[in-house]
mmCIF file of C-alpha atoms in Angstrom:
data_model
loop_
_atom_site.group_PDB
_atom_site.id
_atom_site.type_symbol
_atom_site.label_atom_id
_atom_site.label_comp_id
_atom_site.label_asym_id
_atom_site.label_seq_id
_atom_site.Cartn_x
_atom_site.Cartn_y
_atom_site.Cartn_z
ATOM 1 C CA UNK A 1 101.476 108.357 87.501
ATOM 2 C CA UNK A 2 100.728 110.415 90.669
ATOM 3 C CA UNK A 3 97.147 111.445 90.109
ATOM 4 C CA UNK A 4 94.249 109.409 90.506
ATOM 5 C CA UNK A 5 90.880 109.712 88.136
ATOM 6 C CA UNK A 6 89.872 112.392 90.238
ATOM 7 C CA UNK A 7 92.953 114.621 90.347
ATOM 8 C CA UNK A 8 93.795 114.328 93.646
ATOM 9 C CA UNK A 9 97.419 113.468 94.397
ATOM 10 C CA UNK A 10 98.493 109.648 95.065
ATOM 11 C CA UNK A 11 101.590 109.095 96.723
ATOM 12 C CA UNK A 12 103.264 105.953 98.560
ATOM 13 C CA UNK A 13 101.937 107.716 101.778
ATOM 14 C CA UNK A 14 98.254 108.209 100.657
ATOM 15 C CA UNK A 15 97.810 104.897 98.260
ATOM 16 C CA UNK A 16 95.978 102.150 99.290
ATOM 17 C CA UNK A 17 98.481 99.693 97.816
ATOM 18 C CA UNK A 18 100.561 100.490 101.278
ATOM 19 C CA UNK A 19 97.903 99.557 103.515
ATOM 20 C CA UNK A 20 96.849 95.804 105.036
ATOM 21 C CA UNK A 21 100.423 95.069 105.682
ATOM 22 C CA UNK A 22 101.108 92.284 108.607
ATOM 23 C CA UNK A 23 103.509 91.286 110.627
ATOM 24 C CA UNK A 24 105.243 87.651 109.950
ATOM 25 C CA UNK A 25 106.261 85.305 112.938
ATOM 26 C CA UNK A 26 110.051 84.519 112.794
ATOM 27 C CA UNK A 27 111.024 87.501 110.675
ATOM 28 C CA UNK A 28 113.425 90.501 111.363
ATOM 29 C CA UNK A 29 111.733 93.224 113.647
ATOM 30 C CA UNK A 30 110.465 96.180 111.729
ATOM 31 C CA UNK A 31 109.306 94.123 108.694
ATOM 32 C CA UNK A 32 105.803 94.141 107.527
ATOM 33 C CA UNK A 33 104.452 92.797 104.238
ATOM 34 C CA UNK A 34 101.523 92.408 102.060
ATOM 35 C CA UNK A 35 101.554 89.415 99.606
ATOM 36 C CA UNK A 36 99.962 87.681 96.885
ATOM 37 C CA UNK A 37 100.798 84.085 95.586
ATOM 38 C CA UNK A 38 99.951 83.146 91.626
ATOM 39 C CA UNK A 39 98.332 80.463 90.503
ATOM 40 C CA UNK A 40 100.706 80.203 87.448
ATOM 41 C CA UNK A 41 103.512 77.544 88.496
ATOM 42 C CA UNK A 42 105.869 79.744 86.198
ATOM 43 C CA UNK A 43 104.753 83.160 87.493
ATOM 44 C CA UNK A 44 106.658 85.228 90.057
ATOM 45 C CA UNK A 45 105.615 86.185 93.682
ATOM 46 C CA UNK A 46 105.088 89.626 94.294
ATOM 47 C CA UNK A 47 105.313 91.534 98.359
ATOM 48 C CA UNK A 48 105.227 94.945 98.757
ATOM 49 C CA UNK A 49 107.616 95.169 101.869
ATOM 50 C CA UNK A 50 108.018 97.881 104.585
ATOM 51 C CA UNK A 51 110.932 97.904 106.527
ATOM 52 C CA UNK A 52 111.930 100.352 109.479
ATOM 53 C CA UNK A 53 115.297 102.186 109.527
ATOM 54 C CA UNK A 54 117.714 100.154 111.208
ATOM 55 C CA UNK A 55 116.008 96.856 110.530
ATOM 56 C CA UNK A 56 118.515 93.943 109.146
ATOM 57 C CA UNK A 57 117.854 90.803 107.290
ATOM 58 C CA UNK A 58 120.686 88.044 108.498
ATOM 59 C CA UNK A 59 122.874 86.441 105.506
ATOM 60 C CA UNK A 60 120.529 84.251 103.299
ATOM 61 C CA UNK A 61 119.434 83.056 99.772
ATOM 62 C CA UNK A 62 116.716 82.404 97.825
ATOM 63 C CA UNK A 63 115.792 79.546 95.521
ATOM 64 C CA UNK A 64 114.870 81.773 92.400
ATOM 65 C CA UNK A 65 116.260 85.250 91.224
ATOM 66 C CA UNK A 66 114.682 88.096 92.560
ATOM 67 C CA UNK A 67 114.075 91.882 92.087
ATOM 68 C CA UNK A 68 113.799 94.519 94.467
ATOM 69 C CA UNK A 69 112.514 98.184 93.465
ATOM 70 C CA UNK A 70 112.674 100.785 96.162
ATOM 71 C CA UNK A 71 109.912 103.076 96.315
ATOM 72 C CA UNK A 72 111.064 104.964 99.450
ATOM 73 C CA UNK A 73 114.129 105.159 101.525
ATOM 74 C CA UNK A 74 117.556 103.602 101.298
ATOM 75 C CA UNK A 75 119.107 100.044 102.014
ATOM 76 C CA UNK A 76 122.628 98.107 101.506
ATOM 77 C CA UNK A 77 123.173 94.846 100.455
ATOM 78 C CA UNK A 78 126.353 92.739 101.155
ATOM 79 C CA UNK A 79 126.938 89.737 99.327
ATOM 80 C CA UNK A 80 129.252 86.847 100.693
ATOM 81 C CA UNK A 81 130.812 83.652 99.413
ATOM 82 C CA UNK A 82 131.753 80.787 101.539
ATOM 83 C CA UNK A 83 135.435 80.267 102.259
ATOM 84 C CA UNK A 84 136.665 77.484 104.334
ATOM 85 C CA UNK A 85 132.879 76.810 105.737
ATOM 86 C CA UNK A 86 132.698 80.787 107.020
ATOM 87 C CA UNK A 87 131.124 83.525 105.166
ATOM 88 C CA UNK A 88 133.389 86.517 103.558
ATOM 89 C CA UNK A 89 132.217 89.397 102.388
ATOM 90 C CA UNK A 90 132.188 89.612 98.280
ATOM 91 C CA UNK A 91 133.071 93.157 97.382
ATOM 92 C CA UNK A 92 131.688 96.161 99.102
ATOM 93 C CA UNK A 93 127.988 96.643 100.105
ATOM 94 C CA UNK A 94 125.250 97.759 97.245
ATOM 95 C CA UNK A 95 123.302 100.638 98.331
ATOM 96 C CA UNK A 96 119.863 101.006 96.619
ATOM 97 C CA UNK A 97 117.950 104.281 97.078
ATOM 98 C CA UNK A 98 114.501 105.345 95.812
ATOM 99 C CA UNK A 99 113.991 104.811 92.293
ATOM 100 C CA UNK A 100 116.824 102.207 92.309
ATOM 101 C CA UNK A 101 116.204 98.574 91.236
ATOM 102 C CA UNK A 102 118.226 95.477 92.313
ATOM 103 C CA UNK A 103 118.584 91.931 90.850
ATOM 104 C CA UNK A 104 119.980 89.043 93.033
ATOM 105 C CA UNK A 105 120.435 85.670 91.263
ATOM 106 C CA UNK A 106 119.107 82.438 92.723
ATOM 107 C CA UNK A 107 121.378 80.958 95.489
ATOM 108 C CA UNK A 108 123.502 84.123 95.791
ATOM 109 C CA UNK A 109 124.080 84.559 99.666
ATOM 110 C CA UNK A 110 123.399 88.077 100.583
ATOM 111 C CA UNK A 111 122.226 90.217 103.729
ATOM 112 C CA UNK A 112 120.313 93.539 104.081
ATOM 113 C CA UNK A 113 120.447 96.436 105.936
ATOM 114 C CA UNK A 114 117.475 99.088 106.026
ATOM 115 C CA UNK A 115 119.372 102.548 106.400
ATOM 116 C CA UNK A 116 116.189 104.367 106.323
ATOM 117 C CA UNK A 117 112.554 103.631 106.414
ATOM 118 C CA UNK A 118 111.942 101.735 103.252
ATOM 119 C CA UNK A 119 108.872 100.783 100.933
ATOM 120 C CA UNK A 120 109.787 98.141 98.285
ATOM 121 C CA UNK A 121 108.371 95.960 95.539
ATOM 122 C CA UNK A 122 109.814 92.863 95.847
ATOM 123 C CA UNK A 123 109.485 90.207 93.105
ATOM 124 C CA UNK A 124 110.452 86.682 93.295
ATOM 125 C CA UNK A 125 110.775 84.007 90.430
ATOM 126 C CA UNK A 126 108.192 81.336 91.278
ATOM 127 C CA UNK A 127 107.197 80.674 94.850
ATOM 128 C CA UNK A 128 109.432 82.497 97.764
ATOM 129 C CA UNK A 129 112.030 80.769 99.395
ATOM 130 C CA UNK A 130 114.642 81.944 102.375
ATOM 131 C CA UNK A 131 117.301 79.787 103.497
ATOM 132 C CA UNK A 132 119.635 81.310 106.634
ATOM 133 C CA UNK A 133 123.299 80.824 105.984
ATOM 134 C CA UNK A 134 125.584 81.313 109.304
#
């Protein structure tokens, strides 16, 4: 749906959903987020993320499955395995563009590079967590 009740076009550039983002200490430059935290212990955590082109997340994993929906932009996700104590790329990077949805299993090591300015809807099973991997 791209129209509000008064027939004025609403887009990701004009919707209030993308306002009130904040920066978070100890996160990559170029990242802002708007969050909510569920009261349901079996619920999900939802974040509206904005990433500037050229931003990157280092290799990491999350404690629960996650889903990312790309609202605007283009990003790359590289998966890794640990071999002899070091991280090794696992396949080619997955490229997600506007309209794409990506899923990542709990504990799966991956990084992310933002090839264009991105707006994402990020959904994490239960409470969000982040574990860095070197």
